[in-house]
Short mmCIF file of C-alpha atoms in Angstrom, two decimals:
data_model
loop_
_atom_site.label_atom_id
_atom_site.label_comp_id
_atom_site.label_asym_id
_atom_site.label_seq_id
_atom_site.Cartn_x
_atom_site.Cartn_y
_atom_site.Cartn_z
CA UNK A 101 -1.00 -1.76 6.58
CA UNK A 102 -2.45 -5.03 7.83
CA UNK A 103 -3.71 -7.83 5.63
CA UNK A 104 -6.59 -7.32 3.23
CA UNK A 105 -9.91 -9.16 3.14
CA UNK A 106 -11.92 -10.77 0.41
CA UNK A 107 -13.53 -8.15 -1.79
CA UNK A 108 -15.34 -8.99 -5.01
CA UNK A 109 -16.85 -6.15 -7.00
CA UNK A 110 -19.96 -7.34 -8.76
CA UNK A 111 -20.20 -8.42 -11.51
CA UNK A 112 -16.49 -9.14 -12.01
CA UNK A 113 -15.59 -12.77 -12.55
CA UNK A 114 -11.93 -13.41 -11.66
CA UNK A 115 -11.72 -15.98 -14.45
CA UNK A 116 -13.10 -13.57 -17.02
CA UNK A 117 -11.74 -10.35 -18.47
CA UNK A 118 -10.39 -9.04 -21.72
CA UNK A 119 -6.94 -10.32 -22.72
CA UNK A 120 -4.81 -7.63 -24.32
CA UNK A 121 -1.98 -8.63 -26.63
CA UNK A 122 1.55 -8.53 -25.25
CA UNK A 123 2.97 -7.05 -28.45
CA UNK A 124 1.71 -3.55 -27.86
CA UNK A 125 2.57 -3.50 -24.17
CA UNK A 126 6.08 -4.92 -23.98
CA UNK A 127 7.63 -1.73 -25.35
CA UNK A 128 5.60 0.40 -22.95
CA UNK A 129 6.69 -1.72 -19.97
CA UNK A 130 10.34 -1.35 -21.05
CA UNK A 131 9.88 2.42 -21.35
CA UNK A 132 8.39 2.60 -17.85
CA UNK A 133 11.37 0.72 -16.42
CA UNK A 134 13.75 3.05 -18.23
CA UNK A 135 11.89 6.18 -17.06
CA UNK A 136 11.97 5.02 -13.43
CA UNK A 137 15.57 3.77 -13.63
CA UNK A 138 14.75 0.18 -12.75
CA UNK A 139 17.99 -1.83 -12.67
CA UNK A 140 18.57 -4.26 -15.53
CA UNK A 141 20.80 -7.32 -15.60
CA UNK A 142 23.09 -7.97 -12.66
CA UNK A 143 26.69 -6.85 -13.17
CA UNK A 144 29.13 -9.65 -14.00
CA UNK A 145 30.94 -9.36 -10.67
CA UNK A 146 27.65 -9.76 -8.78
CA UNK A 147 26.71 -12.88 -10.76
CA UNK A 148 30.19 -14.35 -10.24
CA UNK A 149 30.05 -13.75 -6.48
CA UNK A 150 26.52 -15.21 -6.29
CA UNK A 151 27.54 -18.36 -8.15
CA UNK A 152 30.54 -18.77 -5.87
CA UNK A 153 28.64 -18.47 -2.58
CA UNK A 154 25.75 -20.58 -3.90
CA UNK A 155 28.25 -23.41 -4.42
CA UNK A 156 30.23 -22.70 -1.23
CA UNK A 157 28.27 -20.68 1.36
CA UNK A 158 30.10 -18.21 3.58
CA UNK A 159 28.79 -20.00 6.67
CA UNK A 160 26.47 -22.82 7.71
CA UNK A 161 24.41 -22.79 10.93
CA UNK A 162 25.50 -25.36 13.49
CA UNK A 163 21.98 -26.00 14.75
CA UNK A 164 19.95 -28.56 12.79
CA UNK A 165 16.15 -28.39 12.75
CA UNK A 166 15.71 -30.19 9.44
CA UNK A 167 13.56 -32.84 11.12
CA UNK A 168 10.79 -30.26 11.74
CA UNK A 169 8.14 -30.59 8.98
CA UNK A 170 8.03 -26.96 7.85
CA UNK A 171 5.65 -25.84 5.10
CA UNK A 172 5.56 -22.82 2.81
CA UNK A 173 2.50 -20.87 1.61
CA UNK A 174 3.03 -18.60 -1.39
CA UNK A 175 1.37 -17.52 -4.64
CA UNK A 176 1.43 -20.15 -7.42
CA UNK A 177 4.75 -20.39 -9.25
CA UNK A 178 6.80 -18.53 -6.62
CA UNK A 179 10.44 -19.60 -6.42
CA UNK A 180 11.82 -16.95 -4.04
CA UNK A 181 10.49 -18.53 -0.84
CA UNK A 182 11.46 -16.43 2.18
CA UNK A 183 9.38 -18.12 4.88
CA UNK A 184 8.41 -21.56 6.12
CA UNK A 185 6.34 -22.30 9.21
CA UNK A 186 5.53 -25.05 11.67
CA UNK A 187 2.69 -24.68 14.16
CA UNK A 188 1.91 -26.91 17.13
CA UNK A 189 0.05 -26.85 20.43
CA UNK A 190 1.98 -25.97 23.58
CA UNK A 191 -0.14 -26.76 26.61
CA UNK A 192 -3.20 -24.53 26.31
CA UNK A 193 -1.23 -22.22 24.01
CA UNK A 194 0.81 -22.56 20.86
CA UNK A 195 4.35 -22.82 19.55
CA UNK A 196 5.10 -21.01 16.29
CA UNK A 197 8.33 -21.76 14.48
CA UNK A 198 8.90 -19.44 11.55
CA UNK A 199 11.95 -20.03 9.37
CA UNK A 200 13.27 -17.09 7.33
CA UNK A 201 15.94 -17.31 4.62
CA UNK A 202 19.44 -16.82 6.10
CA UNK A 203 21.24 -14.45 3.76
CA UNK A 204 24.22 -14.13 6.08
CA UNK A 205 25.26 -17.47 4.59
CA UNK A 206 25.49 -15.90 1.13
CA UNK A 207 25.92 -12.11 1.29
CA UNK A 208 29.31 -10.74 2.33
CA UNK A 209 28.96 -7.30 3.97
CA UNK A 210 30.65 -4.80 1.67
CA UNK A 211 30.77 -7.31 -1.20
CA UNK A 212 29.39 -7.03 -4.71
CA UNK A 213 26.00 -8.62 -3.86
CA UNK A 214 25.58 -6.34 -0.85
CA UNK A 215 26.34 -3.21 -2.87
CA UNK A 216 23.95 -4.18 -5.67
CA UNK A 217 21.18 -5.03 -3.19
CA UNK A 218 21.52 -1.58 -1.63
CA UNK A 219 21.16 -0.06 -5.10
CA UNK A 220 18.02 -2.07 -5.83
CA UNK A 221 16.28 -2.00 -2.44
CA UNK A 222 13.65 -4.61 -3.22
CA UNK A 223 12.28 -6.92 -5.87
CA UNK A 224 10.13 -5.03 -8.39
CA UNK A 225 7.20 -6.83 -9.98
CA UNK A 226 5.82 -5.88 -13.39
CA UNK A 227 3.24 -7.79 -15.46
CA UNK A 228 5.84 -9.16 -17.87
CA UNK A 229 8.82 -9.72 -15.59
CA UNK A 230 10.25 -9.16 -12.17
CA UNK A 231 13.48 -7.39 -11.28
CA UNK A 232 14.91 -9.36 -8.34
CA UNK A 233 16.80 -7.95 -5.40
CA UNK A 234 19.33 -10.78 -5.51
CA UNK A 235 20.62 -12.93 -8.38
CA UNK A 236 18.21 -15.83 -9.04
CA UNK A 237 20.93 -18.40 -8.31
CA UNK A 238 20.44 -17.29 -4.69
CA UNK A 239 16.87 -15.96 -4.45
CA UNK A 240 15.36 -18.84 -6.43
CA UNK A 241 18.01 -21.39 -5.61
CA UNK A 242 20.55 -21.75 -2.82
CA UNK A 243 18.91 -19.30 -0.37
CA UNK A 244 15.25 -20.08 -1.14
CA UNK A 245 13.34 -22.38 1.25
CA UNK A 246 12.33 -24.72 -1.56
CA UNK A 247 10.67 -28.04 -0.69
CA UNK A 248 12.82 -31.08 0.07
CA UNK A 249 15.97 -28.96 0.26
CA UNK A 250 18.03 -28.40 3.39
CA UNK A 251 18.57 -24.66 3.74
CA UNK A 252 20.09 -22.24 6.27
CA UNK A 253 17.46 -20.12 8.01
CA UNK A 254 16.78 -17.86 10.95
CA UNK A 255 14.28 -19.85 13.01
CA UNK A 256 11.94 -17.76 15.13
CA UNK A 257 10.61 -19.82 18.06
CA UNK A 258 7.62 -17.97 19.47
CA UNK A 259 5.37 -19.15 22.30
CA UNK A 260 1.75 -17.96 22.51
CA UNK A 261 -0.80 -18.24 25.30
CA UNK A 262 -4.35 -19.47 24.85
CA UNK A 263 -5.48 -16.06 23.52
CA UNK A 264 -2.68 -15.97 20.95
CA UNK A 265 -0.57 -13.36 22.80
CA UNK A 266 3.16 -14.01 22.57
CA UNK A 267 4.81 -14.82 25.88
CA UNK A 268 8.37 -15.71 24.87
CA UNK A 269 10.49 -15.68 21.75
CA UNK A 270 13.98 -16.32 20.44
CA UNK A 271 15.59 -16.47 17.02
CA UNK A 272 18.64 -18.44 16.01
CA UNK A 273 20.25 -19.73 12.82
CA UNK A 274 19.54 -23.36 11.96
CA UNK A 275 19.30 -25.74 9.04
CA UNK A 276 15.69 -26.40 8.01
CA UNK A 277 13.84 -28.47 5.46
CA UNK A 278 10.42 -27.63 4.06
CA UNK A 279 8.33 -30.69 3.24
CA UNK A 280 5.18 -29.07 1.79
CA UNK A 281 4.89 -26.26 -0.75
CA UNK A 282 1.34 -24.87 -0.73
CA UNK A 283 -0.48 -21.91 -2.24
CA UNK A 284 -3.26 -19.85 -0.69
CA UNK A 285 -6.29 -21.20 -2.55
CA UNK A 286 -5.23 -24.81 -1.97
CA UNK A 287 -4.69 -24.12 1.74
CA UNK A 288 -8.17 -22.61 1.99
CA UNK A 289 -9.74 -25.59 0.23
CA UNK A 290 -7.87 -28.06 2.46
CA UNK A 291 -8.97 -26.25 5.63
CA UNK A 292 -12.56 -25.87 4.45
CA UNK A 293 -12.69 -29.60 3.68
CA UNK A 294 -11.86 -30.40 7.32
CA UNK A 295 -8.19 -31.36 7.21
CA UNK A 296 -6.53 -33.32 10.00
CA UNK A 297 -3.19 -31.63 9.28
CA UNK A 298 -2.61 -29.93 12.64
CA UNK A 299 -0.36 -27.29 11.08
CA UNK A 300 -3.19 -26.00 8.89
CA UNK A 301 -5.85 -26.39 11.57
CA UNK A 302 -3.69 -24.19 13.79
CA UNK A 303 -3.05 -21.69 10.99
CA UNK A 304 -6.75 -20.87 11.07
CA UNK A 305 -7.03 -21.08 14.86
CA UNK A 306 -4.02 -18.88 15.58
CA UNK A 307 -4.79 -16.56 12.67
CA UNK A 308 -8.29 -15.84 13.92
CA UNK A 309 -7.04 -15.22 17.46
CA UNK A 310 -4.36 -12.85 16.19
CA UNK A 311 -6.99 -10.96 14.14
CA UNK A 312 -9.09 -10.58 17.30
CA UNK A 313 -6.06 -9.24 19.17
CA UNK A 314 -5.34 -6.82 16.33
CA UNK A 315 -8.84 -5.43 16.70
CA UNK A 316 -8.36 -5.11 20.47
CA UNK A 317 -5.16 -3.14 19.86
CA UNK A 318 -7.00 -0.78 17.52
CA UNK A 319 -5.30 -2.07 14.39
CA UNK A 320 -6.97 -1.31 11.10
CA UNK A 321 -7.09 -3.34 7.90
CA UNK A 322 -8.12 -1.56 4.71
CA UNK A 323 -10.22 -3.91 2.53
CA UNK A 324 -9.17 -2.34 -0.76
CA UNK A 325 -10.08 -4.41 -3.84
CA UNK A 326 -7.01 -6.31 -5.03
CA UNK A 327 -6.61 -5.24 -8.65
CA UNK A 328 -4.11 -7.39 -10.53
CA UNK A 329 -2.56 -7.61 -13.96
CA UNK A 330 -2.07 -11.27 -14.80
CA UNK A 331 0.12 -12.57 -17.60
CA UNK A 332 -1.80 -15.14 -19.64
CA UNK A 333 -1.13 -16.90 -22.91
CA UNK A 334 -0.87 -14.28 -25.61
CA UNK A 335 -1.01 -11.20 -23.40
CA UNK A 336 -2.26 -9.71 -20.14
CA UNK A 337 -5.57 -9.65 -18.29
CA UNK A 338 -6.84 -7.10 -15.78
CA UNK A 339 -8.99 -8.48 -13.00
CA UNK A 340 -9.86 -8.31 -9.31
CA UNK A 341 -8.42 -11.31 -7.50
CA UNK A 342 -10.64 -12.71 -4.78
CA UNK A 343 -8.64 -13.02 -1.56
CA UNK A 344 -9.22 -15.95 0.74
CA UNK A 345 -9.19 -15.94 4.57
CA UNK A 346 -6.08 -18.16 4.56
CA UNK A 347 -4.08 -15.20 3.24
CA UNK A 348 -5.09 -13.15 6.28
CA UNK A 349 -4.24 -16.01 8.66
CA UNK A 350 -0.87 -16.47 6.97
CA UNK A 351 -0.19 -12.73 7.14
CA UNK A 352 -0.88 -12.79 10.88
CA UNK A 353 2.07 -15.16 11.42
CA UNK A 354 4.33 -12.72 9.57
CA UNK A 355 2.93 -9.75 11.49
CA UNK A 356 3.45 -11.60 14.77
CA UNK A 357 7.12 -12.16 13.90
CA UNK A 358 7.61 -8.52 12.95
CA UNK A 359 6.05 -7.40 16.23
CA UNK A 360 8.31 -9.72 18.23
CA UNK A 361 11.33 -8.39 16.33
CA UNK A 362 10.31 -4.80 17.10
CA UNK A 363 9.98 -5.61 20.80
CA UNK A 364 13.51 -7.06 20.79
CA UNK A 365 14.89 -3.94 19.10
CA UNK A 366 13.14 -1.54 21.46
CA UNK A 367 14.29 -3.48 24.52
CA UNK A 368 17.89 -3.26 23.27
CA UNK A 369 17.65 0.37 22.14
CA UNK A 370 18.83 -0.37 18.60
CA UNK A 371 17.06 -1.32 15.38
CA UNK A 372 14.92 -0.18 12.49
CA UNK A 373 11.12 -0.10 12.67
CA UNK A 374 8.37 0.20 10.10
CA UNK A 375 6.34 3.07 11.51
CA UNK A 376 3.14 4.91 10.71
CA UNK A 377 1.54 7.68 12.79
CA UNK A 378 -2.00 7.21 14.09
CA UNK A 379 -4.71 8.81 11.97
CA UNK A 380 -5.59 12.34 12.96
CA UNK A 381 -8.84 12.70 14.84
CA UNK A 382 -10.16 15.14 12.25
CA UNK A 383 -9.58 12.52 9.52
CA UNK A 384 -11.58 9.94 11.49
CA UNK A 385 -14.34 12.48 12.12
CA UNK A 386 -14.40 13.35 8.43
CA UNK A 387 -14.77 9.66 7.56
CA UNK A 388 -17.64 9.40 10.05
CA UNK A 389 -19.36 12.32 8.32
CA UNK A 390 -18.91 10.64 4.95
CA UNK A 391 -20.37 7.41 6.35
CA UNK A 392 -23.41 9.28 7.62
CA UNK A 393 -23.86 11.06 4.29
CA UNK A 394 -23.73 7.70 2.50
CA UNK A 395 -26.15 6.08 4.94
CA UNK A 396 -23.59 3.56 6.19
CA UNK A 397 -24.04 2.69 9.86
CA UNK A 398 -20.96 3.30 12.02
CA UNK A 399 -22.05 2.15 15.50
CA UNK A 400 -21.20 4.42 18.41
CA UNK A 401 -18.18 3.09 20.29
CA UNK A 402 -16.82 1.17 17.29
CA UNK A 403 -13.29 2.26 16.42
CA UNK A 404 -12.22 2.86 12.85
CA UNK A 405 -10.33 -0.45 12.61
CA UNK A 406 -13.35 -2.60 13.46
CA UNK A 407 -15.53 -0.45 11.22
CA UNK A 408 -13.23 -0.86 8.21
CA UNK A 409 -13.15 -4.64 8.66
CA UNK A 410 -16.95 -4.66 8.43
CA UNK A 411 -17.12 -2.95 5.02
CA UNK A 412 -18.19 -4.88 1.94
CA UNK A 413 -16.58 -3.78 -1.34
CA UNK A 414 -19.48 -5.18 -3.38
CA UNK A 415 -21.69 -2.40 -1.96
CA UNK A 416 -21.08 0.88 -3.89
CA UNK A 417 -21.46 3.00 -0.76
CA UNK A 418 -18.98 0.84 1.14
CA UNK A 419 -16.58 0.92 -1.81
CA UNK A 420 -16.63 4.72 -1.75
CA UNK A 421 -15.87 4.66 1.98
CA UNK A 422 -12.96 2.26 1.44
CA UNK A 423 -11.39 4.70 -1.01
CA UNK A 424 -12.09 7.67 1.27
CA UNK A 425 -10.47 5.90 4.24
CA UNK A 426 -7.01 5.92 2.64
CA UNK A 427 -6.53 9.28 4.41
CA UNK A 428 -6.14 7.26 7.62
CA UNK A 429 -3.10 5.37 6.31
CA UNK A 430 -0.52 8.03 5.58
CA UNK A 431 3.02 8.70 6.71
CA UNK A 432 4.43 5.15 6.70
CA UNK A 433 8.22 5.05 6.80
CA UNK A 434 11.31 3.44 8.27
CA UNK A 435 12.70 4.67 11.59
CA UNK A 436 16.25 3.70 12.57
CA UNK A 437 17.58 4.26 16.10
CA UNK A 438 20.67 3.47 18.14
CA UNK A 439 20.55 4.63 21.73
CA UNK A 440 17.66 7.02 22.32
CA UNK A 441 14.29 5.57 21.29
CA UNK A 442 12.38 7.45 18.58
CA UNK A 443 9.27 9.42 19.41
CA UNK A 444 7.15 7.31 17.05
CA UNK A 445 7.58 3.56 17.49
CA UNK A 446 4.22 2.12 16.39
CA UNK A 447 2.82 1.08 13.03
CA UNK A 448 -0.68 2.43 13.52
CA UNK A 449 -2.41 0.05 11.10
CA UNK A 450 -1.08 -2.86 13.16
CA UNK A 451 -1.58 -1.12 16.48
CA UNK A 452 1.88 -2.04 17.77
CA UNK A 453 5.60 -1.58 17.09
CA UNK A 454 6.61 -3.57 14.02
CA UNK A 455 9.76 -4.36 12.03
CA UNK A 456 10.28 -5.89 8.60
CA UNK A 457 12.14 -9.18 9.09
CA UNK A 458 10.25 -11.82 7.07
CA UNK A 459 11.18 -11.18 3.42
CA UNK A 460 14.99 -10.85 3.08
CA UNK A 461 15.09 -12.36 -0.41
CA UNK A 462 12.81 -9.57 -1.68
CA UNK A 463 13.44 -6.59 0.62
CA UNK A 464 16.80 -5.15 1.65
CA UNK A 465 15.98 -3.97 5.18
CA UNK A 466 14.96 -7.42 6.41
CA UNK A 467 18.51 -8.83 6.16
CA UNK A 468 19.75 -6.26 8.65
CA UNK A 469 16.82 -6.67 11.04
CA UNK A 470 17.24 -10.44 11.11
CA UNK A 471 20.97 -10.34 11.82
CA UNK A 472 20.37 -7.75 14.54
CA UNK A 473 17.64 -9.78 16.26
CA UNK A 474 19.64 -13.02 16.08
CA UNK A 475 22.55 -11.27 17.79
CA UNK A 476 20.27 -9.82 20.49
CA UNK A 477 18.56 -13.16 21.06
CA UNK A 478 21.93 -14.85 21.57
CA UNK A 479 23.03 -12.14 24.00
CA UNK A 480 25.78 -10.97 21.67
CA UNK A 481 26.83 -7.68 20.14
CA UNK A 482 25.01 -6.25 17.16
CA UNK A 483 27.27 -6.86 14.12
CA UNK A 484 29.17 -3.73 13.14
CA UNK A 485 28.03 -4.01 9.50
CA UNK A 486 24.42 -3.84 10.72
CA UNK A 487 24.93 -0.98 13.15
CA UNK A 488 26.86 1.11 10.61
CA UNK A 489 24.14 0.62 7.99
CA UNK A 490 21.11 1.54 10.11
CA UNK A 491 21.19 5.31 9.37
CA UNK A 492 21.31 4.65 5.60
CA UNK A 493 18.47 2.13 5.38
CA UNK A 494 15.44 4.46 5.66
CA UNK A 495 16.52 6.53 2.67
CA UNK A 496 17.43 3.44 0.62
CA UNK A 497 14.08 1.79 1.32
CA UNK A 498 11.99 4.91 0.77
CA UNK A 499 13.65 5.51 -2.63
CA UNK A 500 13.00 1.89 -3.53
CA UNK A 501 9.36 2.14 -2.40
CA UNK A 502 8.84 5.17 -4.65
CA UNK A 503 10.31 3.39 -7.65
CA UNK A 504 8.33 0.21 -6.99
CA UNK A 505 5.07 2.12 -6.55
CA UNK A 506 5.74 4.04 -9.74
CA UNK A 507 6.25 0.83 -11.73
CA UNK A 508 3.09 -0.75 -10.32
CA UNK A 509 0.93 2.30 -11.09
CA UNK A 510 2.35 2.94 -14.55
CA UNK A 511 2.19 -0.67 -15.75
CA UNK A 512 -1.37 -1.07 -14.47
CA UNK A 513 -2.35 2.19 -16.20
CA UNK A 514 -0.84 0.82 -19.42
CA UNK A 515 -2.87 -2.40 -19.24
CA UNK A 516 -6.05 -0.45 -18.39
CA UNK A 517 -5.53 1.77 -21.44
CA UNK A 518 -4.85 -1.22 -23.70
CA UNK A 519 -7.94 -3.02 -22.35
CA UNK A 520 -10.12 -0.02 -23.25
CA UNK A 521 -8.37 1.06 -26.46
CA UNK A 522 -11.07 -0.23 -28.84
CA UNK A 523 -14.01 0.80 -26.65
CA UNK A 524 -13.99 4.60 -27.05
CA UNK A 525 -17.59 5.84 -27.09
CA UNK A 526 -18.91 2.94 -25.00
CA UNK A 527 -20.71 3.32 -21.67
CA UNK A 528 -19.69 1.59 -18.43
CA UNK A 529 -21.21 1.16 -14.98
CA UNK A 530 -19.06 2.77 -12.26
CA UNK A 531 -19.13 3.89 -8.64
CA UNK A 532 -18.06 7.39 -7.57
CA UNK A 533 -15.34 6.76 -4.99
CA UNK A 534 -14.05 10.31 -4.52
CA UNK A 535 -15.20 13.85 -5.23
CA UNK A 536 -11.89 15.71 -4.78
CA UNK A 537 -11.62 19.35 -3.86
CA UNK A 538 -8.80 21.73 -4.70
CA UNK A 539 -7.36 19.57 -7.47
CA UNK A 540 -6.07 20.97 -10.78
CA UNK A 541 -8.64 19.01 -12.79
CA UNK A 542 -11.62 20.62 -11.04
CA UNK A 543 -14.91 18.98 -11.91
CA UNK A 544 -13.41 15.50 -12.25
CA UNK A 545 -14.54 12.55 -10.16
CA UNK A 546 -12.66 9.40 -9.22
CA UNK A 547 -14.71 6.42 -10.38
CA UNK A 548 -14.28 2.67 -10.06
CA UNK A 549 -15.53 0.78 -13.10
CA UNK A 550 -17.05 -2.57 -12.24
CA UNK A 551 -16.18 -4.40 -15.45
CA UNK A 552 -13.39 -4.12 -16.46
CA UNK A 553 -12.03 -3.20 -12.99
CA UNK A 554 -10.51 0.20 -13.82
CA UNK A 555 -10.03 3.14 -11.44
CA UNK A 556 -10.15 6.38 -13.45
CA UNK A 557 -11.11 10.05 -13.58
CA UNK A 558 -14.40 11.18 -15.11
CA UNK A 559 -15.61 14.67 -15.91
CA UNK A 560 -19.02 15.52 -14.55
CA UNK A 561 -20.99 15.80 -11.34
CA UNK A 562 -22.32 13.07 -9.07
CA UNK A 563 -22.54 12.28 -5.38
CA UNK A 564 -19.98 10.18 -3.54
CA UNK A 565 -21.01 6.52 -3.54
CA UNK A 566 -23.41 6.96 -6.43
CA UNK A 567 -23.59 4.27 -9.10
CA UNK A 568 -23.27 6.10 -12.43
CA UNK A 569 -22.84 5.47 -16.14
CA UNK A 570 -19.64 6.88 -17.61
CA UNK A 571 -18.64 7.15 -21.26
CA UNK A 572 -15.09 6.52 -22.46
CA UNK A 573 -14.04 9.55 -24.50
CA UNK A 574 -10.32 9.04 -25.11
CA UNK A 575 -7.46 6.55 -24.66
CA UNK A 576 -3.78 7.44 -24.91
CA UNK A 577 -1.70 4.25 -25.11
CA UNK A 578 1.58 6.15 -25.04
CA UNK A 579 0.91 7.57 -21.58
CA UNK A 580 -1.53 4.96 -20.26
CA UNK A 581 -4.26 7.54 -19.63
CA UNK A 582 -8.00 7.16 -20.18
CA UNK A 583 -10.68 9.86 -20.12
CA UNK A 584 -14.31 9.39 -19.13
CA UNK A 585 -17.30 11.65 -18.68
CA UNK A 586 -20.49 11.02 -16.75
CA UNK A 587 -23.03 10.04 -19.39
#
């Protein structure tokens, strides 16, 4: 799904929120990881191989682009930096150079690191720790595009016209050097203050043009509130993190690269795409009926993508529609092909074919897509280790997605329960975001509490989009479940 937009549920203050002690949650987080079979420490042979290749890489790109002033934009404290960018004008268009960590320099096909990465699938984030895809000596060290360090990378060189449409592209290994390490909020503040840094000026300019093109293609971005569990001194805090426009602009550079990669794969008849079928017409019509029932204007001729971008999560009726619109974003998966093109090639939320190639330190499939595209761009043969692995990757990634989603849901549920543990009997303001039919717990509503930002079930009756008062009746810390009823 495409990038999210700023959503702030009133009256939540992102700096406020109850802090729950870590002591009671650490054991629960460990139990969740055990239940979902999250890998633990790296095996000794994997660590030994990682330390060896970190000191002496398997290969080093011959091309040197370390004089290009790349910059990185990531969340605060990130060490596993997959991407660095440099943006400049190119006539009346633009030149985008996007450097992506070059794991071919460190991961031997069929070696211990490769085998362990296939077992893990992706980095898993929990409130108290993260379970990395690769040993930190690589993902936070030798392979990471850290500032003021010369690193091997795949450098995507993409040319755009004045509208932001890509006109030409190539990708090749090169040495790069990032000179600025930035985070989203700082980037937004710098741009808003009127920076003369052309790279950041163009991030906004290109980002906005790419968003406009996404809307033209019929892409759809779901502005779901970004609920987060943040580790703070002494425990954890549940809050809704305000997103800034710079995150959307930054995401558009990544989406652009994934679209270019998909085009390369389709032209060559070999690759692995991230696909999602278009929403069924009856689902769109159902959403239109819900909008009418809620009194939310959906102008005639406006497609669902443009409509979703216009919604405001601080309005209870809009918030209910945002939750209802998840029916439009179903069926995402990975589609590998070699020879005959698959029937479904598009990622419907983007409105174009798309491939994952921008996060190899954190996601297994990207390493294969990058090596494949670099070979195609150079006019060479697809490496045999890539081609032989393509049929296995969808299953590996889908299993990893299920495990990752399970960890995220269960750990968030645990923090929600801990946040509410001493508030049984209290009343809370909430918005009814779903009135399900045919579910086992008939008579239960899905409600979004405004403060603290908890999504939960509540027994009772109310209309979709209604602002209601719900009473907390029970909390089970062992399972992370909370029970409400409409007061």
